[in-house]
XYZ file of C-alpha atoms in Angstrom:
786
model
C 61.337 61.352 19.228
C 63.961 62.879 16.995
C 65.026 63.349 13.408
C 65.494 59.842 11.914
C 68.501 61.022 9.916
C 70.392 62.465 12.881
C 71.995 60.802 15.888
C 72.337 63.224 18.785
C 75.743 63.541 20.426
C 77.387 60.649 18.580
C 80.538 60.703 16.487
C 80.139 59.079 13.045
C 82.043 55.962 14.105
C 80.407 55.563 17.532
C 78.154 52.519 17.855
C 74.506 53.366 18.468
C 71.119 51.605 18.391
C 67.944 53.248 17.125
C 64.298 52.340 16.728
C 62.422 53.684 13.684
C 58.651 53.568 13.521
C 57.468 53.941 9.912
C 53.803 54.788 9.261
C 51.885 54.909 5.984
C 51.222 52.393 3.237
C 54.207 50.222 4.205
C 52.781 46.708 4.439
C 52.415 44.512 1.381
C 54.673 46.763 -0.687
C 58.073 45.170 -0.106
C 59.070 47.521 2.699
C 60.584 44.928 5.034
C 62.730 43.397 2.255
C 63.811 46.934 1.316
C 64.845 47.594 4.912
C 66.647 44.250 5.108
C 68.681 44.888 1.967
C 69.448 48.478 2.966
C 70.497 47.591 6.515
C 72.723 44.715 5.433
C 74.354 46.863 2.748
C 75.219 49.340 5.524
C 76.559 46.506 7.750
C 73.929 47.159 10.405
C 72.534 44.573 12.800
C 69.020 44.429 14.179
C 65.580 43.505 12.882
C 62.515 44.727 11.039
C 58.904 43.653 11.536
C 55.321 44.664 10.832
C 53.116 45.745 13.688
C 49.708 47.328 14.028
C 51.113 50.801 13.418
C 53.189 50.045 10.324
C 56.800 48.871 10.182
C 59.213 48.869 13.113
C 62.983 48.880 12.514
C 65.652 48.418 15.153
C 69.225 48.875 13.947
C 72.629 49.012 15.540
C 75.980 50.060 14.102
C 78.119 53.138 13.400
C 76.201 56.368 13.967
C 76.719 57.546 10.392
C 75.334 54.297 8.949
C 72.326 54.383 11.297
C 71.616 57.981 10.263
C 71.915 56.982 6.596
C 69.344 54.227 7.068
C 66.943 56.687 8.709
C 67.248 58.988 5.730
C 66.731 56.205 3.186
C 63.567 55.060 4.952
C 62.006 58.305 3.793
C 63.723 58.911 0.467
C 64.334 55.478 -1.084
C 61.220 53.511 -0.145
C 59.790 50.978 -2.637
C 57.660 52.482 -5.411
C 54.371 51.169 -4.034
C 55.018 52.498 -0.531
C 53.660 55.774 0.821
C 55.681 56.847 3.848
C 53.691 59.279 5.970
C 56.144 59.686 8.840
C 59.257 58.172 10.395
C 59.701 58.496 14.139
C 63.071 57.659 15.723
C 64.154 56.972 19.292
C 67.438 55.906 20.893
C 67.895 52.495 22.513
C 70.692 50.930 24.584
C 73.386 49.185 22.532
C 72.936 45.383 22.589
C 75.583 44.109 20.164
C 75.056 41.518 17.466
C 76.070 41.028 13.854
C 72.933 39.827 12.075
C 69.945 41.655 10.616
C 66.688 39.666 10.438
C 63.035 39.977 9.491
C 61.212 39.263 12.730
C 57.735 37.903 13.379
C 54.873 40.369 13.135
C 53.966 42.084 16.381
C 50.241 42.546 16.998
C 49.712 45.442 19.352
C 46.387 46.121 21.023
C 46.299 49.625 19.583
C 47.704 51.290 16.519
C 46.954 51.611 12.849
C 48.677 50.947 9.579
C 47.472 51.660 6.067
C 46.497 48.836 3.717
C 47.471 49.104 0.068
C 45.288 48.641 -3.004
C 45.535 45.819 -5.514
C 48.453 46.349 -7.897
C 48.552 45.326 -11.569
C 50.950 42.554 -12.591
C 54.416 44.062 -13.044
C 56.580 43.825 -16.172
C 58.942 41.294 -14.560
C 56.091 38.929 -13.746
C 54.561 39.345 -17.194
C 57.913 38.402 -18.723
C 58.064 35.243 -16.612
C 54.437 34.475 -17.420
C 55.282 34.339 -21.147
C 58.641 32.551 -20.832
C 58.361 28.788 -21.479
C 61.635 28.271 -19.608
C 60.329 29.883 -16.404
C 58.702 27.713 -13.772
C 55.814 30.179 -13.531
C 55.152 30.062 -17.260
C 51.381 30.359 -17.691
C 50.702 30.647 -13.937
C 47.498 32.738 -13.686
C 48.220 33.950 -10.137
C 51.770 35.162 -10.623
C 52.865 37.994 -8.311
C 55.852 39.356 -6.433
C 56.727 42.037 -3.913
C 55.956 44.707 -6.488
C 52.560 43.531 -7.711
C 49.478 41.444 -7.110
C 46.372 41.595 -4.950
C 46.426 43.411 -1.635
C 43.101 44.938 -0.605
C 40.942 42.113 -1.965
C 42.876 39.355 -0.162
C 43.563 41.043 3.197
C 41.390 39.731 6.014
C 43.088 41.762 8.769
C 46.217 43.730 9.548
C 49.186 43.588 10.067
C 49.704 42.235 6.567
C 51.155 38.732 6.513
C 50.301 35.611 4.550
C 48.232 34.211 7.407
C 46.033 37.335 7.378
C 45.200 36.987 3.676
C 43.121 34.567 1.635
C 46.427 32.932 0.628
C 46.689 31.487 4.142
C 45.357 28.142 2.943
C 48.069 27.736 0.305
C 51.272 26.422 1.897
C 54.437 27.413 0.023
C 56.231 24.682 -1.867
C 59.985 24.327 -1.291
C 60.884 26.424 -4.368
C 58.584 29.274 -3.400
C 59.745 29.057 0.209
C 63.364 29.518 -0.916
C 62.407 32.623 -2.901
C 60.414 33.954 0.059
C 63.456 33.612 2.319
C 66.072 34.914 -0.129
C 66.924 38.628 0.323
C 68.284 38.722 -3.226
C 64.969 37.596 -4.737
C 62.196 40.043 -5.607
C 59.755 37.619 -3.963
C 61.555 37.999 -0.632
C 58.709 38.136 1.926
C 56.091 38.601 -0.820
C 52.916 37.362 0.859
C 50.843 36.381 -2.197
C 53.440 34.343 -4.105
C 52.667 30.871 -5.371
C 53.278 28.685 -8.406
C 51.683 25.801 -10.293
C 52.692 23.422 -7.502
C 51.340 25.314 -4.497
C 48.987 28.051 -5.672
C 45.316 28.421 -6.529
C 43.891 26.269 -9.313
C 41.577 27.279 -12.153
C 38.279 25.475 -12.719
C 36.130 25.737 -15.868
C 32.527 24.625 -15.470
C 29.919 24.182 -18.205
C 26.383 22.879 -17.772
C 26.185 19.147 -18.361
C 29.926 18.708 -18.828
C 32.775 17.590 -16.617
C 34.758 20.427 -15.047
C 38.198 21.216 -16.480
C 40.945 22.027 -13.951
C 44.338 23.700 -13.949
C 46.281 24.557 -17.076
C 43.757 22.962 -19.421
C 41.060 25.417 -18.305
C 42.603 28.412 -20.097
C 42.717 27.086 -23.696
C 39.235 25.641 -23.214
C 37.990 29.065 -22.082
C 39.628 30.793 -25.042
C 37.907 28.326 -27.347
C 34.554 29.100 -25.754
C 35.063 32.844 -26.128
C 36.090 32.392 -29.777
C 32.859 30.481 -30.366
C 30.770 33.379 -29.024
C 30.181 32.132 -25.479
C 29.673 34.391 -22.461
C 31.858 33.342 -19.529
C 31.796 34.442 -15.888
C 35.455 34.935 -14.974
C 36.556 35.257 -11.349
C 39.087 38.065 -11.041
C 40.689 39.923 -8.123
C 37.627 41.673 -6.699
C 34.746 39.687 -8.148
C 33.366 38.084 -11.257
C 33.340 39.663 -14.702
C 30.966 38.769 -17.503
C 33.291 38.230 -20.464
C 32.795 37.773 -24.185
C 34.560 38.476 -27.477
C 34.363 42.252 -27.931
C 34.728 41.810 -31.677
C 31.668 39.563 -32.009
C 28.495 41.553 -32.543
C 26.396 38.466 -31.879
C 28.102 37.724 -28.541
C 28.029 41.338 -27.341
C 24.389 41.820 -28.333
C 23.471 38.601 -26.529
C 25.290 39.716 -23.373
C 23.483 43.047 -23.583
C 20.148 41.226 -23.900
C 20.811 38.835 -21.018
C 22.038 41.561 -18.702
C 19.234 43.937 -19.733
C 21.879 46.551 -20.301
C 20.030 48.857 -22.694
C 22.547 51.051 -24.522
C 24.928 51.522 -21.593
C 28.503 50.989 -22.840
C 30.602 47.975 -21.911
C 34.247 48.217 -20.897
C 36.754 46.558 -23.215
C 40.012 44.888 -22.179
C 42.740 44.971 -24.828
C 45.816 42.771 -24.947
C 48.305 45.657 -25.065
C 48.728 49.396 -25.522
C 49.316 49.041 -29.265
C 45.857 47.529 -29.653
C 44.336 50.327 -27.595
C 45.988 52.977 -29.752
C 44.541 51.348 -32.867
C 41.049 51.748 -31.414
C 41.248 55.111 -29.690
C 43.197 58.330 -29.545
C 45.436 58.482 -26.496
C 47.477 61.151 -24.756
C 50.593 60.530 -22.633
C 48.497 61.046 -19.499
C 45.962 58.462 -20.627
C 48.665 55.970 -21.576
C 50.264 56.410 -18.158
C 46.951 55.523 -16.511
C 46.393 52.552 -18.798
C 49.821 51.072 -18.010
C 50.177 52.227 -14.388
C 49.835 50.098 -11.250
C 46.139 50.923 -10.716
C 45.046 49.924 -14.271
C 41.597 51.563 -14.234
C 39.132 51.655 -17.079
C 40.074 54.801 -19.002
C 37.491 56.652 -21.066
C 39.107 57.344 -24.454
C 38.066 59.090 -27.646
C 37.455 56.332 -30.160
C 38.856 56.488 -33.669
C 36.422 56.544 -36.588
C 38.497 53.805 -38.249
C 41.270 51.555 -36.930
C 44.855 52.648 -37.683
C 46.360 49.168 -37.603
C 44.974 47.687 -40.804
C 42.500 44.950 -41.558
C 44.196 42.406 -39.285
C 43.718 44.591 -36.218
C 40.867 43.536 -33.905
C 37.793 45.731 -34.065
C 35.131 46.505 -31.486
C 31.602 45.339 -32.250
C 29.034 48.157 -32.596
C 27.071 46.935 -29.572
C 30.022 47.468 -27.212
C 29.332 51.214 -27.011
C 26.456 51.917 -29.412
C 26.626 55.408 -30.865
C 29.123 56.628 -28.267
C 32.207 58.685 -29.226
C 34.226 57.238 -26.332
C 35.346 53.753 -25.336
C 36.061 52.544 -21.823
C 39.297 50.572 -22.181
C 41.618 48.796 -19.767
C 44.674 46.583 -19.998
C 45.148 43.232 -18.202
C 45.890 43.725 -14.511
C 46.128 40.089 -13.414
C 48.000 37.124 -14.809
C 44.731 35.411 -15.659
C 43.702 38.320 -17.894
C 47.067 38.370 -19.652
C 46.739 34.664 -20.390
C 43.207 35.008 -21.750
C 44.562 37.604 -24.190
C 47.967 36.007 -24.790
C 49.571 36.936 -28.114
C 49.950 34.035 -30.512
C 47.296 31.959 -28.761
C 43.907 31.241 -30.340
C 41.126 33.425 -28.995
C 39.908 37.029 -29.030
C 42.320 39.928 -28.648
C 39.606 42.178 -27.252
C 37.266 41.177 -24.443
C 34.174 42.786 -23.013
C 34.768 42.943 -19.244
C 31.657 44.028 -17.376
C 30.776 43.559 -13.719
C 29.327 40.177 -12.815
C 25.845 41.257 -11.820
C 22.469 42.252 -13.125
C 21.824 45.976 -13.441
C 21.663 47.620 -10.011
C 22.984 44.609 -8.085
C 26.363 44.442 -6.316
C 29.156 42.537 -8.048
C 29.204 38.794 -7.338
C 32.392 37.662 -5.601
C 31.502 34.571 -3.582
C 31.470 31.410 -5.671
C 28.113 30.029 -4.530
C 26.390 33.395 -4.901
C 27.938 33.887 -8.343
C 26.723 30.490 -9.560
C 23.204 31.286 -8.385
C 22.960 34.874 -9.651
C 24.997 34.656 -12.830
C 23.890 31.267 -14.166
C 21.097 32.782 -16.332
C 23.593 35.239 -17.840
C 26.506 32.982 -18.855
C 27.411 29.807 -20.682
C 30.331 28.845 -18.434
C 32.225 29.748 -15.248
C 36.002 30.162 -15.022
C 36.735 30.308 -11.294
C 39.507 29.363 -8.867
C 39.879 28.342 -5.259
C 41.418 31.515 -3.800
C 38.680 33.311 -1.837
C 38.047 37.013 -2.370
C 38.011 38.801 0.987
C 36.090 41.856 -0.187
C 34.380 42.750 -3.490
C 35.977 45.504 -5.534
C 34.774 46.736 -8.935
C 37.072 48.207 -11.574
C 37.807 51.919 -11.272
C 36.832 54.305 -14.075
C 38.691 57.515 -14.925
C 38.988 60.036 -17.716
C 41.575 62.723 -18.438
C 40.494 66.359 -18.749
C 43.076 68.990 -19.712
C 45.839 66.543 -18.862
C 44.514 65.897 -15.341
C 43.005 62.677 -14.023
C 39.292 62.845 -13.214
C 37.988 59.776 -11.345
C 34.478 58.671 -12.256
C 34.466 55.568 -10.057
C 37.115 55.041 -7.383
C 37.557 51.386 -6.533
C 40.161 48.756 -7.507
C 43.696 50.123 -7.607
C 42.779 53.136 -5.449
C 40.756 51.875 -2.472
C 41.542 51.841 0.397
C 44.278 54.492 0.099
C 43.569 57.223 2.644
C 42.901 60.908 2.114
C 44.887 63.205 4.398
C 42.564 65.594 6.220
C 43.236 69.301 6.804
C 42.463 68.961 10.536
C 42.044 66.096 13.015
C 38.547 64.625 13.377
C 36.997 62.228 15.907
C 36.210 58.642 14.807
C 33.346 59.060 12.350
C 31.443 57.109 9.707
C 29.798 58.820 6.716
C 27.407 56.603 4.768
C 27.326 58.490 1.460
C 24.326 58.796 -0.844
C 22.007 56.355 -2.603
C 23.605 56.502 -6.065
C 27.176 55.371 -6.767
C 27.487 54.741 -3.054
C 30.722 54.633 -1.128
C 31.135 55.043 2.618
C 33.938 56.709 4.534
C 35.520 56.333 7.964
C 37.967 58.760 9.508
C 39.967 59.311 12.649
C 42.516 61.978 13.463
C 43.997 63.212 10.160
C 43.047 60.352 7.833
C 39.876 59.385 6.018
C 39.367 56.092 4.191
C 36.784 55.835 1.443
C 35.464 52.420 0.600
C 35.474 50.851 -2.812
C 32.432 51.415 -5.061
C 29.316 49.783 -3.589
C 26.690 50.803 -6.158
C 23.141 52.137 -6.145
C 21.205 51.428 -2.954
C 18.225 49.991 -4.839
C 17.702 46.613 -3.225
C 18.382 44.387 -0.248
C 21.456 42.827 -1.858
C 23.164 46.219 -2.192
C 22.266 47.154 1.380
C 23.803 43.894 2.567
C 26.895 44.596 0.457
C 27.097 48.044 2.028
C 26.967 46.544 5.517
C 29.787 44.131 4.724
C 31.867 46.885 3.117
C 31.466 49.185 6.095
C 32.386 46.457 8.577
C 35.471 45.473 6.569
C 36.567 49.110 6.335
C 36.287 49.514 10.102
C 38.274 46.321 10.646
C 40.966 47.277 8.158
C 41.463 50.804 9.500
C 40.861 50.213 13.196
C 38.349 53.062 13.287
C 35.450 52.610 15.734
C 33.055 55.423 14.789
C 31.633 57.496 17.612
C 29.224 59.379 15.333
C 27.624 58.975 11.904
C 26.937 61.361 9.034
C 24.362 60.994 6.297
C 22.468 62.882 3.613
C 19.591 65.133 4.641
C 17.191 63.437 2.213
C 14.564 61.726 4.430
C 13.930 58.946 1.905
C 17.495 57.817 1.246
C 18.143 54.165 2.040
C 21.650 55.066 3.160
C 20.154 57.470 5.703
C 17.766 54.790 6.936
C 20.745 52.426 7.308
C 22.560 55.026 9.416
C 19.594 55.487 11.718
C 19.081 51.724 12.055
C 22.760 51.134 12.913
C 23.354 54.205 15.084
C 23.169 52.196 18.355
C 22.796 55.378 20.372
C 25.433 57.329 18.466
C 24.695 60.769 17.080
C 23.630 60.909 13.411
C 24.355 64.217 11.677
C 22.508 65.099 8.476
C 24.332 67.072 5.790
C 22.816 68.899 2.825
C 23.748 67.126 -0.392
C 25.375 69.979 -2.315
C 27.174 71.312 0.736
C 28.748 67.851 1.003
C 29.796 67.945 -2.669
C 31.609 71.232 -2.124
C 33.168 70.098 1.164
C 34.502 66.899 -0.453
C 36.490 68.884 -3.020
C 37.686 71.303 -0.342
C 38.864 68.355 1.731
C 40.794 66.553 -0.996
C 42.583 69.822 -1.794
C 43.520 70.265 1.882
C 41.554 73.462 2.588
C 41.174 74.063 6.311
C 37.872 75.915 5.940
C 39.140 79.125 7.510
C 38.060 81.025 4.372
C 34.746 80.317 2.613
C 34.752 79.292 -1.029
C 32.388 79.814 -3.929
C 31.037 76.309 -4.353
C 29.437 75.396 -7.682
C 27.499 72.137 -7.254
C 25.788 70.928 -10.423
C 24.125 67.505 -10.385
C 20.851 65.701 -10.982
C 19.254 65.346 -7.596
C 19.816 66.612 -4.076
C 17.340 67.345 -1.293
C 17.208 71.074 -0.554
C 16.581 72.848 2.715
C 13.212 74.032 1.324
C 12.052 70.528 0.393
C 12.662 71.042 -3.327
C 15.086 69.033 -5.454
C 18.225 71.106 -5.893
C 20.970 70.586 -8.442
C 22.011 73.875 -10.023
C 23.605 75.505 -6.989
C 26.168 78.187 -6.232
C 26.968 78.148 -2.521
C 29.178 80.252 -0.304
C 30.485 77.535 1.951
C 32.986 76.337 4.505
C 32.791 73.175 6.589
C 30.635 74.806 9.246
C 27.820 75.877 6.955
C 26.731 77.398 3.682
C 24.629 80.114 2.145
C 22.746 79.556 -1.095
C 24.084 82.395 -3.225
C 22.507 81.457 -6.587
C 20.545 78.658 -8.227
C 18.741 77.686 -11.399
C 15.129 78.760 -11.556
C 12.668 76.184 -10.297
C 10.565 74.198 -12.766
C 8.249 71.256 -12.061
C 9.601 67.713 -12.392
C 6.426 66.016 -13.650
C 5.906 62.542 -12.291
C 8.865 62.784 -9.926
C 11.393 60.020 -10.614
C 9.572 59.119 -13.847
C 10.755 62.457 -15.208
C 14.369 61.395 -14.649
C 13.973 58.362 -16.900
C 12.074 60.305 -19.564
C 13.988 63.440 -20.585
C 11.119 64.605 -22.786
C 9.115 65.322 -19.623
C 11.762 67.763 -18.395
C 11.883 69.336 -21.849
C 8.121 69.910 -21.749
C 8.385 71.429 -18.284
C 11.119 73.830 -19.382
C 9.190 74.715 -22.546
C 6.152 75.635 -20.448
C 8.285 77.734 -18.073
C 9.830 79.531 -21.073
C 6.431 80.258 -22.642
C 7.061 78.065 -25.693
C 3.925 76.285 -26.949
C 3.950 72.483 -27.145
C 3.750 72.099 -30.897
C 4.011 68.860 -32.846
C 7.271 69.832 -34.554
C 9.169 69.597 -31.250
C 10.795 66.255 -30.441
C 9.609 66.001 -26.816
C 6.021 66.610 -27.873
C 6.254 63.924 -30.536
C 7.703 61.516 -27.940
C 4.564 61.579 -25.805
C 2.245 58.618 -25.936
C -1.447 59.022 -26.703
C -3.131 60.998 -23.933
C 0.126 61.617 -22.062
C 0.483 65.228 -23.177
C -2.766 66.241 -21.495
C -1.762 64.519 -18.252
C 1.653 66.196 -18.250
C 0.105 69.587 -18.961
C -2.125 69.168 -15.922
C 0.827 68.090 -13.750
C 3.017 70.976 -14.861
C 0.276 73.587 -14.525
C -1.077 72.429 -11.151
C 1.976 70.813 -9.549
C 0.068 67.549 -9.133
C 2.426 64.541 -8.763
C 5.351 66.903 -9.349
C 8.201 68.330 -7.343
C 9.986 71.602 -8.004
C 13.600 71.297 -9.088
C 16.579 73.512 -9.830
C 18.580 70.615 -11.249
C 21.305 71.305 -13.811
C 21.360 67.608 -14.683
C 17.681 67.714 -15.608
C 18.303 70.825 -17.723
C 20.929 68.864 -19.687
C 18.285 66.157 -20.174
C 15.815 68.742 -21.458
C 18.261 70.127 -24.028
C 19.129 66.600 -25.195
C 15.423 65.922 -25.701
C 14.811 69.177 -27.583
C 17.561 68.445 -30.106
C 16.267 64.908 -30.587
C 19.189 63.087 -28.998
C 17.243 60.930 -26.535
C 13.712 60.903 -25.153
C 13.964 57.893 -22.808
C 17.094 57.096 -20.770
C 18.205 53.536 -20.018
C 20.656 54.673 -17.350
C 21.516 57.740 -15.305
C 22.661 60.786 -17.319
C 22.484 58.888 -20.641
C 20.887 61.814 -22.467
C 23.444 64.288 -21.130
C 26.338 61.960 -22.000
C 25.125 61.639 -25.574
C 24.689 65.419 -25.844
C 28.271 65.876 -24.654
C 29.447 63.319 -27.218
C 27.735 65.092 -30.118
C 29.136 68.426 -28.941
C 32.611 66.947 -28.747
C 32.344 65.569 -32.264
C 31.189 68.947 -33.584
C 34.224 70.648 -32.065
C 36.566 67.865 -33.201
C 35.424 68.423 -36.784
C 37.259 71.757 -36.727
C 34.272 74.000 -36.137
C 35.041 77.605 -35.298
C 34.293 79.131 -31.909
C 30.560 79.335 -31.328
C 28.491 81.838 -29.423
C 26.987 80.756 -26.130
C 23.362 80.717 -25.105
C 22.673 83.145 -22.284
C 20.779 82.653 -19.052
C 18.799 85.521 -17.531
C 20.230 86.439 -14.119
C 17.899 87.899 -11.524
C 19.869 89.512 -8.693
C 19.327 88.293 -5.171
C 18.356 90.566 -2.315
C 18.763 90.071 1.401
C 18.406 86.365 2.133
C 17.067 85.625 -1.342
C 19.632 84.085 -3.708
C 20.356 85.089 -7.272
C 18.284 83.112 -9.787
C 19.545 81.918 -13.174
C 16.553 81.575 -15.482
C 17.113 79.139 -18.391
C 14.048 80.389 -20.300
C 16.128 82.426 -22.815
C 18.295 79.340 -23.393
C 15.246 77.168 -24.057
C 13.812 79.667 -26.530
C 17.160 79.979 -28.333
C 17.514 76.201 -28.564
C 14.019 75.868 -30.064
C 14.822 78.581 -32.607
C 18.077 76.842 -33.595
C 16.391 73.452 -33.873
C 13.695 74.882 -36.105
C 16.376 76.458 -38.293
C 17.931 73.043 -38.763
C 21.068 73.557 -36.683
C 22.836 70.239 -35.973
C 22.492 68.803 -32.488
C 26.257 69.074 -31.932
C 26.211 72.820 -32.585
C 23.306 73.339 -30.202
C 25.132 71.245 -27.618
C 28.313 73.307 -27.928
C 26.386 76.552 -27.471
C 24.617 75.136 -24.441
C 27.827 73.867 -22.800
C 29.445 77.277 -23.307
C 26.360 78.942 -21.893
C 26.542 76.899 -18.699
C 30.275 77.626 -18.397
C 29.668 81.377 -18.814
C 26.833 81.193 -16.260
C 29.288 79.628 -13.806
C 31.680 82.537 -14.298
C 28.925 85.157 -14.005
C 27.692 83.710 -10.712
C 31.254 83.479 -9.368
C 31.956 87.080 -10.351
C 28.795 88.206 -8.560
C 29.903 86.336 -5.419
C 33.371 87.877 -5.649
C 31.924 91.364 -6.038
C 29.640 90.874 -3.045
C 31.938 88.963 -0.691
C 35.520 89.345 -1.927
C 36.029 85.599 -2.472
C 38.202 84.313 -5.304
C 38.377 80.501 -4.857
C 35.834 78.482 -6.827
C 35.168 74.814 -6.081
C 33.509 72.682 -8.779
C 31.624 69.560 -7.692
C 28.645 67.370 -8.461
C 28.040 64.744 -11.117
C 27.493 67.204 -13.969
C 31.223 67.984 -13.783
C 31.966 64.476 -15.039
C 31.262 66.194 -18.355
C 34.726 66.906 -19.765
C 33.573 69.656 -22.128
C 31.810 71.565 -19.357
C 34.588 71.070 -16.796
C 37.276 72.184 -19.240
C 35.301 75.220 -20.440
C 34.292 76.361 -16.971
C 37.777 75.947 -15.537
C 39.365 77.811 -18.466
C 36.947 80.742 -18.244
C 37.163 80.960 -14.457
C 40.959 81.012 -14.517
C 40.882 83.671 -17.233
C 38.682 85.727 -14.901
C 41.308 85.495 -12.142
C 39.805 82.783 -9.948
C 41.600 79.934 -8.230
C 39.725 76.843 -9.408
C 39.593 73.578 -7.464
C 38.072 70.533 -9.148
C 38.003 66.856 -8.154
C 41.219 64.986 -8.886
C 41.397 62.092 -6.382
C 37.689 61.489 -5.748
C 34.779 61.409 -8.197
C 32.757 64.617 -8.616
C 29.596 62.494 -8.449
C 28.074 60.889 -5.371
C 30.960 58.415 -5.233
C 32.987 61.075 -3.398
C 30.275 62.720 -1.345
C 30.874 60.696 1.834
C 34.099 62.621 2.489
C 32.167 65.885 2.365
C 29.524 64.546 4.719
C 32.215 63.569 7.179
C 34.010 66.917 7.086
C 30.804 68.899 7.557
C 29.525 66.654 10.344
C 32.781 66.804 12.311
C 32.963 70.599 11.971
C 29.639 71.127 13.726
């Protein structure tokens, strides 16, 4: 193989023939049409086709023109393509004058990379709104540059007959566009129109179904009247209602048993978003980019667009300083929110499921599971090949921080720092994703969810099988969390079929995941700060406030939060006041009636908890930073019972953010007591002084936001102190931040700023979530390093 831009031993005018093998995300992104147009513009003959390794190009013509094509394959590829490598080889000259797109070649071996779903492009949106265009109002509009990919692909190579569009034969008009090199739908596999594409269907109990174009205005009328509608999108069903109707949103919250967990809101356009929330250029780029995730934005106290601007009902995100907002990413969404049409201009868009269940994506299953939650179904007859929830991101210090990596991102691969054997990592039990890898690529699945029930386990099985099929990876070994009670670990053991199953400590995997996405080869250990809620430790305790010295081969526990009892086990996670009482006892602070967690106890509960904390009965010891955040939130009166994971900590962060946004001056930090380690014993960070200081501030009447700011700064300064101790002892200067607590923007920003000021290189998640949604990559890297 040789340089694709160089033809050995040939004069510029000499006729040569070359074969180019292009690997990467090059199928379903307009790469073959790009090659066709480029080759014909250079007067080259030959052909281009997909195969199981990517795209194969054979060209013949003057040596200079052939070399130019080889260079453009790498430098001028379509915007959605990701060219990983171009390999070139010489072939005998055959002659010919035509350049064609050939039939796909299906080799027995090889691998190409599937692309994610892509939001509807500006050109298609223009056609969608143009009454003179034949695709005016077509909900499934797409072209080479946009539309579904991952959720319609049944196998690779990517062609129409290997997608869920296979059952929709092109009409003559679409067929002409498909065959026309000058058209942007040239060889676009998902194209269709009103005459040959999928058809909408609106169903309401006791009424005749409405089909086709009439379904959209009828749906808008229902939403305007306060109805809740299950809408079939790209990767599954959404539960949709008018985000401006308090009655509709509250009813959806009641039916879904959502508690106070925020709903995502879809806005018609960026102008509407900016009226509701403050945005930065980085956030606007995410909102309008091809992935179109839900972006967590700071909400405005009042709208900036006047009384006519749509407003968000209080129940959308009750008491929260941030809104999760996204823009339409499919033609159907754009039509539901079409300007000038009757209907809401803001829609709640939440996953079509009950809490804890996987998203519904098959029509029959959706009608069975979602019927009690909705008043109508807006579906269509294009099957969804694989479920895929919306992605969620936020921006911290101008950098993207994924919170849930799914639609728009999956199944893009992560390049690995070293080759690995075919391996499957099954992730953790919360925010589950799985990961397969072979050689120098790893593929993380879309978001699966919490492994709480049989339905999620079945969804996990289907996701894992589809990922293997899509990537061509046949795992020879498995990796899982060390926790003996994890359902994901039980799945791995049940499906091992004689293959080795490696167990990986939870926080080691968090650190390794961040190392891997930053391309570290593991030759030099890092200082790994892993702060989260729960992780099974090597001593049988629940870890979560950890500073590790780690590489892929192993780790040493350098420092951790002091252990306190977690009374009642998992019940203490749902009731932050229990953790507050435990930390009060450890700090020597009496349980007096003026303290919020004491007042939160039910009759007789205080005596039971005292016995559990003092004797260890029905308790487990924990060093969890996430539980410490819960305790502080309880002490300041923010929340005593949590409806969803990390709710108390999220609300504490929100109050702290508001306090700082009000122009408050720099505050002092609370200080942890550090007990030096010795020999094999790690350093211990005792939060008792923090607890006592918080109680003193609360009793003095300090606002919760001020206490929260001081606590966040205290944790950030603790992170620096532990890192400095590790540097002094071991000479290390790279700090890796991982674990779900670093979803907290205030903590991440403060810790990163202070660490950099202290001279450390700081690596934080940027492509994968810091929570358990990214942990499978770390499991895989640790397991394959053993």
